[in-house]
Coordinates of N, CA, C and O in Angstrom, one line a residue:
V10 N -18.2 2.8 9.3 CA -19.0 2.2 10.3 C -20.2 3.0 10.7 O -21.3 2.6 10.8
I11 N -19.9 4.3 10.9 CA -21.0 5.2 11.3 C -22.1 5.3 10.2 O -23.3 5.3 10.6
M12 N -21.6 5.4 9.0 CA -22.6 5.5 7.9 C -23.4 4.2 7.8 O -24.6 4.3 7.6
F13 N -22.8 3.1 8.0 CA -23.5 1.8 7.9 C -24.6 1.7 9.0 O -25.7 1.3 8.8
L14 N -24.2 2.1 10.2 CA -25.1 2.1 11.4 C -26.3 3.1 11.1 O -27.5 2.8 11.3
A15 N -26.0 4.3 10.6 CA -27.0 5.3 10.4 C -28.0 4.8 9.3 O -29.2 4.9 9.5
M16 N -27.4 4.2 8.2 CA -28.3 3.7 7.2 C -29.3 2.7 7.7 O -30.4 2.6 7.4
N17 N -28.7 1.8 8.5 CA -29.6 0.7 9.0 C -30.5 1.1 10.1 O -31.6 0.4 10.3
L18 N -30.2 2.2 10.8 CA -31.2 2.6 11.8 C -32.3 3.5 11.3 O -33.4 3.5 11.7
F19 N -31.9 4.4 10.3 CA -32.8 5.4 9.8 C -33.5 5.2 8.5 O -34.3 6.0 8.1
D20 N -33.1 4.2 7.7 CA -33.6 4.0 6.4 C -33.8 2.5 6.1 O -32.8 1.7 6.0
K21 N -35.0 2.1 6.0 CA -35.3 0.7 5.9 C -35.8 0.3 4.4 O -36.4 -0.6 4.2
G22 N -35.4 1.2 3.4 CA -35.8 0.9 2.1 C -35.1 -0.3 1.5 O -34.2 -0.9 2.1
T23 N -35.4 -0.6 0.2 CA -34.7 -1.7 -0.5 C -33.3 -1.3 -0.7 O -32.9 -0.1 -0.8
S24 N -32.4 -2.3 -0.8 CA -31.0 -2.1 -0.8 C -30.5 -1.1 -1.9 O -29.8 -0.1 -1.6
G25 N -30.8 -1.3 -3.1 CA -30.4 -0.5 -4.2 C -30.9 1.0 -4.1 O -30.1 1.9 -4.2
N26 N -32.1 1.2 -3.9 CA -32.7 2.5 -3.7 C -32.2 3.2 -2.5 O -31.9 4.4 -2.5
R27 N -32.0 2.5 -1.4 CA -31.5 3.1 -0.2 C -30.1 3.5 -0.4 O -29.7 4.6 0.0
M28 N -29.3 2.7 -1.0 CA -27.9 3.1 -1.3 C -27.8 4.3 -2.1 O -26.9 5.2 -1.9
I29 N -28.6 4.4 -3.1 CA -28.6 5.6 -4.0 C -29.0 6.9 -3.2 O -28.3 7.9 -3.3
R30 N -30.0 6.8 -2.3 CA -30.4 7.9 -1.4 C -29.2 8.4 -0.6 O -29.1 9.5 -0.3
W31 N -28.4 7.4 -0.1 CA -27.3 7.8 0.8 C -26.0 8.2 0.1 O -25.0 8.5 0.7
G32 N -26.0 8.1 -1.3 CA -24.9 8.6 -2.0 C -24.0 7.6 -2.8 O -22.9 7.9 -3.2
A33 N -24.5 6.4 -3.0 CA -23.8 5.4 -3.7 C -23.7 5.8 -5.2 O -24.5 6.6 -5.7
M34 N -22.8 5.3 -5.9 CA -22.7 5.6 -7.4 C -23.8 4.8 -8.1 O -24.0 3.6 -7.8
Y35 N -24.4 5.5 -9.0 CA -25.5 4.9 -9.8 C -25.1 5.3 -11.3 O -25.1 6.5 -11.6
T36 N -24.8 4.4 -12.1 CA -24.2 4.7 -13.4 C -25.0 5.8 -14.2 O -24.3 6.7 -14.6
P37 N -26.3 5.7 -14.3 CA -27.0 6.8 -15.0 C -26.8 8.2 -14.4 O -26.7 9.2 -15.1
Y38 N -26.6 8.3 -13.1 CA -26.4 9.6 -12.4 C -25.0 10.1 -12.7 O -24.9 11.4 -12.6
M39 N -24.1 9.3 -12.9 CA -22.7 9.7 -13.0 C -22.4 10.5 -14.2 O -21.3 11.1 -14.3
E40 N -23.3 10.6 -15.1 CA -23.2 11.5 -16.3 C -23.3 12.9 -16.0 O -22.9 13.8 -16.8
H41 N -23.9 13.3 -14.9 CA -24.1 14.7 -14.5 C -23.1 15.2 -13.5 O -22.9 14.6 -12.5
P42 N -22.4 16.3 -13.8 CA -21.4 16.8 -12.9 C -21.8 17.0 -11.5 O -21.0 16.8 -10.6
Q43 N -23.1 17.4 -11.2 CA -23.5 17.6 -9.9 C -23.6 16.3 -9.1 O -23.8 16.3 -7.9
E44 N -23.5 15.2 -9.7 CA -23.5 13.9 -9.0 C -22.2 13.3 -8.8 O -22.1 12.2 -8.2
L45 N -21.1 13.9 -9.2 CA -19.8 13.4 -9.0 C -19.3 13.2 -7.5 O -18.4 12.5 -7.2
Y46 N -20.0 13.9 -6.6 CA -19.8 13.7 -5.2 C -19.9 12.3 -4.8 O -19.3 11.8 -3.8
R47 N -20.7 11.5 -5.6 CA -20.9 10.1 -5.3 C -19.6 9.3 -5.3 O -19.5 8.2 -4.7
L48 N -18.6 9.7 -6.1 CA -17.3 9.1 -6.1 C -16.7 9.0 -4.7 O -16.0 8.1 -4.4
I49 N -17.0 10.0 -3.9 CA -16.5 10.1 -2.5 C -17.4 9.4 -1.6 O -17.0 8.5 -0.8
T50 N -18.7 9.8 -1.6 CA -19.6 9.2 -0.6 C -19.7 7.7 -0.8 O -19.9 7.0 0.3
A51 N -19.6 7.1 -2.0 CA -19.7 5.7 -2.2 C -18.6 4.9 -1.4 O -18.8 3.8 -1.0
M52 N -17.5 5.6 -1.1 CA -16.4 4.9 -0.4 C -16.8 4.7 1.1 O -16.1 3.9 1.8
F53 N -17.8 5.4 1.6 CA -18.2 5.3 3.0 C -19.5 4.4 3.2 O -20.0 4.3 4.3
L54 N -20.0 3.8 2.1 CA -21.2 3.0 2.2 C -20.8 1.6 2.0 O -19.9 1.2 1.2
H55 N -21.6 0.7 2.7 CA -21.3 -0.7 2.5 C -22.7 -1.5 2.5 O -23.6 -1.1 3.2
F56 N -22.8 -2.5 1.7 CA -24.0 -3.2 1.4 C -24.5 -4.1 2.6 O -25.6 -4.2 2.9
D57 N -23.5 -4.7 3.3 CA -23.8 -5.6 4.4 C -22.7 -5.7 5.4 O -21.6 -5.1 5.1
V58 N -22.9 -6.4 6.4 CA -21.9 -6.6 7.5 C -20.6 -7.2 7.0 O -19.5 -6.8 7.3
S59 N -20.7 -8.3 6.1 CA -19.5 -9.0 5.6 C -18.7 -8.0 4.7 O -17.5 -8.1 4.8
H60 N -19.4 -7.2 4.0 CA -18.7 -6.2 3.1 C -17.9 -5.2 4.0 O -16.7 -5.0 3.8
L61 N -18.5 -4.7 5.0 CA -17.9 -3.8 5.9 C -16.7 -4.5 6.7 O -15.6 -3.9 6.8
T62 N -17.0 -5.7 7.2 CA -16.0 -6.4 8.0 C -14.7 -6.7 7.1 O -13.6 -6.6 7.6
S63 N -14.9 -7.1 5.9 CA -13.8 -7.4 5.0 C -12.9 -6.2 4.9 O -11.6 -6.3 5.0
N64 N -13.5 -5.0 4.7 CA -12.7 -3.8 4.6 C -12.0 -3.5 5.9 O -10.8 -3.2 5.9
M65 N -12.6 -3.6 7.0 CA -12.0 -3.3 8.3 C -10.9 -4.3 8.6 O -9.9 -3.8 9.2
V66 N -11.1 -5.5 8.4 CA -10.0 -6.5 8.7 C -8.7 -6.1 8.0 O -7.6 -6.1 8.6
I67 N -8.8 -5.9 6.7 CA -7.6 -5.5 5.9 C -7.0 -4.2 6.4 O -5.8 -4.1 6.6
L68 N -7.9 -3.2 6.6 CA -7.3 -1.9 7.1 C -6.6 -2.0 8.4 O -5.6 -1.4 8.6
V69 N -7.2 -2.8 9.4 CA -6.6 -2.9 10.7 C -5.3 -3.7 10.6 O -4.3 -3.3 11.2
A70 N -5.3 -4.7 9.7 CA -4.1 -5.6 9.6 C -3.0 -4.9 8.9 O -1.8 -5.1 9.3
L71 N -3.2 -4.1 7.9 CA -2.1 -3.6 7.1 C -2.1 -2.1 7.1 O -1.0 -1.5 6.9
G72 N -3.2 -1.4 7.2 CA -3.2 0.1 7.1 C -2.4 0.7 8.2 O -1.7 1.8 7.9
D73 N -2.3 0.2 9.4 CA -1.5 0.8 10.4 C 0.0 0.8 10.0 O 0.6 1.8 10.3
N74 N 0.5 -0.3 9.5 CA 1.9 -0.3 9.0 C 2.2 0.8 8.0 O 3.2 1.5 8.1
L75 N 1.3 0.9 7.0 CA 1.5 1.8 6.0 C 1.4 3.3 6.5 O 2.2 4.1 6.1
E76 N 0.4 3.5 7.4 CA 0.3 4.9 7.9 C 1.5 5.3 8.7 O 2.0 6.5 8.6
R77 N 2.1 4.4 9.5 CA 3.3 4.7 10.2 C 4.5 5.1 9.3 O 5.2 6.0 9.6
V78 N 4.6 4.4 8.2 CA 5.7 4.7 7.3 C 5.4 5.9 6.5 O 6.3 6.8 6.3
L79 N 4.2 6.1 5.9 CA 3.9 7.3 5.1 C 3.6 8.5 5.8 O 3.9 9.6 5.4
G80 N 3.1 8.4 7.0 CA 2.5 9.5 7.8 C 1.0 9.7 7.5 O 0.5 9.2 6.5
R81 N 0.3 10.3 8.4 CA -1.1 10.4 8.3 C -1.6 10.9 7.0 O -2.5 10.4 6.4
W82 N -1.1 12.1 6.6 CA -1.7 12.8 5.4 C -1.4 12.1 4.1 O -2.2 12.1 3.2
Q83 N -0.2 11.6 4.0 CA 0.1 10.8 2.8 C -0.7 9.5 2.7 O -1.1 9.1 1.6
Y84 N -0.9 8.9 3.8 CA -1.8 7.7 3.9 C -3.2 8.1 3.5 O -3.8 7.4 2.6
V85 N -3.8 9.2 4.0 CA -5.1 9.6 3.7 C -5.2 9.9 2.2 O -6.2 9.6 1.5
F86 N -4.2 10.6 1.7 CA -4.1 10.9 0.2 C -4.1 9.6 -0.6 O -4.9 9.5 -1.6
L87 N -3.3 8.7 -0.3 CA -3.3 7.4 -1.0 C -4.6 6.7 -0.9 O -5.1 6.2 -1.9
Y88 N -5.2 6.7 0.2 CA -6.5 6.0 0.4 C -7.6 6.7 -0.5 O -8.3 6.0 -1.2
F89 N -7.7 8.0 -0.4 CA -8.7 8.7 -1.2 C -8.4 8.6 -2.7 O -9.3 8.4 -3.5
L90 N -7.1 8.7 -3.1 CA -6.8 8.6 -4.5 C -7.1 7.2 -5.1 O -7.7 7.1 -6.1
S91 N -6.8 6.2 -4.3 CA -7.2 4.8 -4.7 C -8.7 4.6 -4.8 O -9.2 4.0 -5.7
G92 N -9.4 5.2 -3.8 CA -10.9 5.0 -3.8 C -11.5 5.8 -5.0 O -12.4 5.2 -5.7
L93 N -11.0 7.0 -5.3 CA -11.5 7.7 -6.4 C -11.2 7.0 -7.7 O -12.0 6.9 -8.7
G94 N -9.9 6.5 -7.8 CA -9.5 5.8 -9.1 C -10.4 4.6 -9.3 O -10.8 4.3 -10.4
A95 N -10.6 3.8 -8.2 CA -11.4 2.6 -8.4 C -12.9 3.0 -8.7 O -13.5 2.3 -9.5
G96 N -13.4 4.1 -8.1 CA -14.7 4.5 -8.5 C -14.9 4.9 -9.9 O -15.8 4.5 -10.6
L97 N -13.9 5.7 -10.4 CA -13.9 6.0 -11.9 C -13.7 4.8 -12.8 O -14.4 4.7 -13.8
A98 N -12.8 3.9 -12.4 CA -12.7 2.7 -13.2 C -14.0 1.8 -13.2 O -14.4 1.3 -14.2
S99 N -14.6 1.7 -12.0 CA -15.9 1.0 -11.9 C -16.9 1.6 -12.8 O -17.7 1.0 -13.5
C100 N -17.0 3.0 -12.8 CA -18.0 3.7 -13.6 C -17.7 3.5 -15.1 O -18.6 3.2 -15.8
A101 N -16.5 3.6 -15.5 CA -16.1 3.4 -16.9 C -16.4 2.0 -17.3 O -17.0 1.8 -18.4
Y102 N -16.1 1.0 -16.5 CA -16.4 -0.4 -16.8 C -17.9 -0.6 -17.0 O -18.3 -1.3 -17.9
N103 N -18.7 -0.1 -16.1 CA -20.1 -0.2 -16.2 C -20.7 0.4 -17.4 O -21.6 -0.1 -18.0
V104 N -20.1 1.6 -17.8 CA -20.6 2.3 -19.0 C -20.3 1.4 -20.2 O -21.1 1.2 -21.1
V105 N -19.0 1.0 -20.3 CA -18.6 0.2 -21.5 C -19.3 -1.1 -21.6 O -19.7 -1.5 -22.7
M106 N -19.6 -1.7 -20.4 CA -20.3 -3.0 -20.4 C -21.9 -2.8 -20.5 O -22.6 -3.8 -20.4
D107 N -22.3 -1.5 -20.5 CA -23.7 -1.2 -20.5 C -24.5 -1.8 -19.4 O -25.5 -2.4 -19.5
R108 N -23.9 -1.6 -18.2 CA -24.5 -2.2 -17.0 C -25.0 -1.0 -16.1 O -24.3 0.0 -16.0
T109 N -26.2 -1.1 -15.7 CA -26.8 -0.1 -14.8 C -26.8 -0.7 -13.4 O -27.7 -1.5 -13.1
V110 N -25.9 -0.2 -12.6 CA -25.7 -0.8 -11.2 C -25.5 0.3 -10.2 O -25.1 1.4 -10.5
V111 N -25.8 -0.1 -9.0 CA -25.4 0.8 -7.9 C -24.1 0.3 -7.3 O -24.0 -0.9 -7.0
S112 N -23.1 1.1 -7.1 CA -21.8 0.7 -6.6 C -21.5 1.5 -5.3 O -21.7 2.7 -5.2
A113 N -20.9 0.8 -4.4 CA -20.5 1.4 -3.1 C -19.4 0.5 -2.5 O -19.3 -0.7 -2.8
G114 N -18.7 1.1 -1.6 CA -17.7 0.3 -0.8 C -16.3 1.0 -0.9 O -16.0 1.7 -1.8
A115 N -15.5 0.6 0.1 CA -14.1 1.1 0.2 C -13.1 0.1 -0.4 O -11.9 0.3 -0.2
S116 N -13.6 -0.9 -1.1 CA -12.7 -1.9 -1.6 C -11.6 -1.4 -2.4 O -10.4 -1.8 -2.3
G117 N -11.9 -0.4 -3.3 CA -10.8 0.1 -4.2 C -9.8 0.9 -3.3 O -8.6 0.8 -3.6
A118 N -10.2 1.6 -2.3 CA -9.3 2.3 -1.5 C -8.5 1.3 -0.7 O -7.2 1.5 -0.5
V119 N -9.1 0.2 -0.2 CA -8.4 -0.8 0.6 C -7.4 -1.5 -0.3 O -6.2 -1.7 0.1
F120 N -7.7 -1.8 -1.5 CA -6.8 -2.5 -2.5 C -5.6 -1.5 -2.8 O -4.5 -1.9 -3.0
G121 N -5.9 -0.2 -2.8 CA -4.8 0.8 -3.0 C -3.8 0.8 -1.8 O -2.6 0.9 -2.0
V122 N -4.4 0.6 -0.6 CA -3.5 0.5 0.6 C -2.6 -0.7 0.5 O -1.4 -0.7 0.8
I123 N -3.3 -1.8 0.1 CA -2.5 -3.1 0.0 C -1.4 -2.9 -1.1 O -0.2 -3.3 -0.9
G124 N -1.8 -2.3 -2.2 CA -0.8 -2.0 -3.3 C 0.3 -1.1 -2.8 O 1.5 -1.4 -3.1
G125 N 0.0 -0.1 -2.1 CA 1.0 0.8 -1.5 C 2.0 0.1 -0.6 O 3.2 0.3 -0.6
L126 N 1.4 -0.8 0.2 CA 2.2 -1.5 1.2 C 3.2 -2.5 0.4 O 4.3 -2.6 0.7
F127 N 2.6 -3.2 -0.5 CA 3.5 -4.1 -1.3 C 4.6 -3.4 -2.0 O 5.7 -3.8 -2.1
F128 N 4.2 -2.2 -2.6 CA 5.2 -1.4 -3.3 C 6.4 -1.0 -2.3 O 7.6 -1.1 -2.7
L129 N 6.0 -0.6 -1.1 CA 7.1 -0.2 -0.2 C 7.9 -1.3 0.3 O 9.1 -1.2 0.6
V130 N 7.3 -2.5 0.5 CA 8.0 -3.7 0.9 C 9.0 -4.1 -0.2 O 10.2 -4.3 0.1
I131 N 8.6 -4.0 -1.4 CA 9.5 -4.3 -2.5 C 10.6 -3.3 -2.7 O 11.8 -3.6 -2.8
K132 N 10.2 -2.0 -2.6 CA 11.2 -0.9 -2.6 C 12.2 -1.0 -1.5 O 13.4 -0.7 -1.8
N133 N 11.8 -1.5 -0.4 CA 12.8 -1.6 0.8 C 13.4 -3.0 0.8 O 13.7 -3.5 1.9
K134 N 13.6 -3.6 -0.3 CA 14.3 -4.9 -0.5 C 13.7 -6.0 0.3 O 14.4 -6.8 1.0
G135 N 12.3 -6.0 0.3 CA 11.6 -7.2 0.9 C 11.3 -7.0 2.4 O 10.8 -8.0 3.0
K136 N 11.5 -5.8 3.0 CA 11.2 -5.7 4.4 C 10.6 -4.3 4.7 O 11.1 -3.3 4.1
L137 N 9.6 -4.2 5.6 CA 9.1 -3.0 6.0 C 8.6 -3.2 7.4 O 7.6 -3.9 7.6
E138 N 9.2 -2.5 8.4 CA 8.9 -2.7 9.8 C 9.0 -4.3 10.0 O 10.0 -4.9 9.7
E139 N 7.9 -4.9 10.6 CA 8.0 -6.3 10.9 C 7.5 -7.1 9.7 O 7.5 -8.3 9.7
L140 N 7.1 -6.4 8.6 CA 6.6 -7.1 7.4 C 7.8 -7.5 6.5 O 8.7 -6.7 6.3
T141 N 7.8 -8.7 6.0 CA 8.7 -9.2 5.0 C 8.0 -9.8 3.9 O 6.8 -10.2 4.0
V142 N 8.6 -9.9 2.7 CA 8.0 -10.6 1.6 C 7.6 -12.0 2.0 O 6.5 -12.5 1.7
D143 N 8.5 -12.7 2.6 CA 8.3 -14.1 2.9 C 7.1 -14.2 4.0 O 6.2 -15.0 3.9
G144 N 7.2 -13.3 5.0 CA 6.1 -13.3 6.0 C 4.7 -13.0 5.4 O 3.7 -13.6 5.8
M145 N 4.7 -12.1 4.4 CA 3.5 -11.7 3.8 C 2.9 -12.9 3.0 O 1.7 -13.1 2.9
R146 N 3.8 -13.6 2.4 CA 3.4 -14.7 1.5 C 3.0 -15.9 2.4 O 2.0 -16.6 2.1
L147 N 3.7 -16.1 3.5 CA 3.4 -17.3 4.3 C 2.5 -17.1 5.5 O 2.1 -18.0 6.1
G148 N 2.3 -15.8 5.9 CA 1.5 -15.5 7.0 C 2.3 -15.8 8.3 O 1.7 -16.1 9.4
E149 N 3.6 -15.6 8.3 CA 4.4 -15.8 9.4 C 4.9 -14.5 10.0 O 4.8 -13.5 9.3
G150 N 5.5 -14.5 11.1 CA 6.0 -13.3 11.7 C 5.2 -12.7 12.8 O 4.4 -13.4 13.4
T151 N 5.5 -11.5 13.2 CA 4.8 -10.9 14.3 C 3.9 -9.7 13.8 O 4.1 -9.3 12.6
G152 N 3.1 -9.2 14.6 CA 2.3 -8.0 14.2 C 1.4 -8.3 13.0 O 0.7 -9.3 12.9
A153 N 1.4 -7.4 12.1 CA 0.6 -7.5 10.9 C 0.9 -8.7 10.1 O 0.0 -9.3 9.5
A154 N 2.1 -9.1 10.0 CA 2.5 -10.3 9.2 C 1.8 -11.5 9.7 O 1.5 -12.4 8.9
S155 N 1.4 -11.6 11.0 CA 0.8 -12.8 11.5 C -0.7 -12.9 11.2 O -1.3 -13.9 11.5
V156 N -1.2 -11.8 10.6 CA -2.7 -11.8 10.3 C -3.0 -12.1 8.9 O -4.1 -11.9 8.4
M157 N -2.0 -12.5 8.1 CA -2.2 -12.8 6.7 C -3.4 -13.8 6.5 O -4.1 -13.7 5.5
P158 N -3.5 -14.8 7.3 CA -4.7 -15.7 7.1 C -6.0 -15.0 7.2 O -6.9 -15.3 6.5
L159 N -6.1 -14.0 8.1 CA -7.3 -13.2 8.1 C -7.5 -12.4 6.9 O -8.6 -12.2 6.4
I160 N -6.4 -11.8 6.3 CA -6.5 -11.1 5.1 C -6.9 -12.0 3.9 O -7.8 -11.6 3.1
D161 N -6.4 -13.2 3.9 CA -6.8 -14.2 2.9 C -8.3 -14.5 3.0 O -8.9 -14.5 2.0
M162 N -8.8 -14.6 4.2 CA -10.2 -14.9 4.4 C -11.0 -13.7 3.9 O -12.0 -13.8 3.2
A163 N -10.6 -12.4 4.2 CA -11.3 -11.3 3.8 C -11.3 -11.2 2.3 O -12.4 -10.8 1.7
L164 N -10.2 -11.4 1.6 CA -10.1 -11.4 0.2 C -11.0 -12.5 -0.5 O -11.7 -12.2 -1.5
R165 N -11.1 -13.6 0.2 CA -12.0 -14.7 -0.3 C -13.4 -14.2 -0.3 O -14.2 -14.5 -1.2
V166 N -13.8 -13.5 0.8 CA -15.2 -13.0 0.9 C -15.4 -12.0 -0.2 O -16.5 -12.1 -0.9
Y167 N -14.5 -11.1 -0.5 CA -14.6 -10.2 -1.6 C -14.9 -10.9 -2.9 O -15.9 -10.6 -3.6
F168 N -14.0 -11.8 -3.3 CA -14.2 -12.5 -4.6 C -15.2 -13.5 -4.6 O -15.6 -14.0 -5.7
D169 N -15.8 -13.9 -3.5 CA -16.9 -14.8 -3.5 C -18.2 -14.1 -3.6 O -19.2 -14.8 -3.9
M170 N -18.2 -12.8 -3.4 CA -19.5 -12.1 -3.5 C -20.0 -12.1 -4.9 O -19.2 -11.8 -5.8
P171 N -21.2 -12.5 -5.1 CA -21.7 -12.6 -6.5 C -21.8 -11.2 -7.2 O -21.8 -11.2 -8.4
S172 N -21.8 -10.2 -6.4 CA -21.9 -8.8 -7.0 C -20.6 -8.1 -7.2 O -20.6 -7.0 -7.6
F173 N -19.5 -8.7 -6.9 CA -18.2 -8.0 -7.0 C -17.9 -7.8 -8.5 O -17.9 -8.7 -9.3
D174 N -17.5 -6.6 -8.8 CA -17.3 -6.3 -10.2 C -15.8 -6.5 -10.7 O -15.5 -6.4 -11.8
G175 N -15.0 -7.0 -9.8 CA -13.6 -7.4 -10.1 C -12.6 -6.3 -10.2 O -11.4 -6.6 -10.5
I176 N -13.0 -5.1 -10.0 CA -12.0 -4.0 -10.0 C -12.0 -3.1 -8.8 O -11.5 -2.0 -8.8
G177 N -12.5 -3.7 -7.7 CA -12.3 -3.0 -6.4 C -13.5 -2.3 -5.9 O -13.5 -1.6 -4.9
I178 N -14.7 -2.5 -6.5 CA -15.9 -1.9 -6.0 C -17.0 -3.0 -6.0 O -17.0 -3.8 -6.9
D179 N -17.8 -3.0 -5.0 CA -18.9 -3.9 -5.0 C -20.1 -3.3 -5.6 O -20.4 -2.1 -5.5
A180 N -20.8 -4.1 -6.5 CA -21.9 -3.5 -7.2 C -23.2 -4.3 -6.9 O -23.1 -5.5 -6.7
Y181 N -24.3 -3.6 -6.9 CA -25.6 -4.3 -6.6 C -26.5 -4.0 -7.8 O -26.6 -2.8 -8.2
Q182 N -27.0 -5.0 -8.3 CA -28.0 -4.8 -9.5 C -29.3 -4.4 -8.9 O -30.0 -5.2 -8.2
P183 N -29.8 -3.2 -9.2 CA -31.1 -2.8 -8.6 C -32.2 -3.5 -9.3 O -32.1 -4.2 -10.3
L184 N -33.4 -3.3 -8.7 CA -34.6 -4.0 -9.2 C -34.7 -3.9 -10.7 O -35.0 -4.4 -11.6

């Protein structure tokens, strides 16, 4: 949120070029070891308000449950590992597909949190705190389980975005 506000207050450039200046992944740059920091910085950048909001809705709805079960540092580790993995996968996909794009977003990290939560619910025989498999599927229950319709809406926004690359990172085709 802080990075999004700072970008919009202090930098009025075009979207692709502005994102590169702030540390988004740009396929041609990722060939150079000194540019690998972009795998991390890209997780903190968002293209627009709906992109940021989708990430925040899911993290608020489900991240809290997972953090309580895993503990703060294991949760942070899972979040960053998921984000890095998604960034690497996105980069590899773009190289293989010969696409030159600017990529940013916490979507891969967010999907890693969702995956971690589903794993723990299944491992715990269908229940984790107030979350149950049925509640997660139907949007019933209390607490986080009752916000599944919001998560459904957020995921629809992700997959409706024309620039979504399908593996957990949002991509913007520069000029």
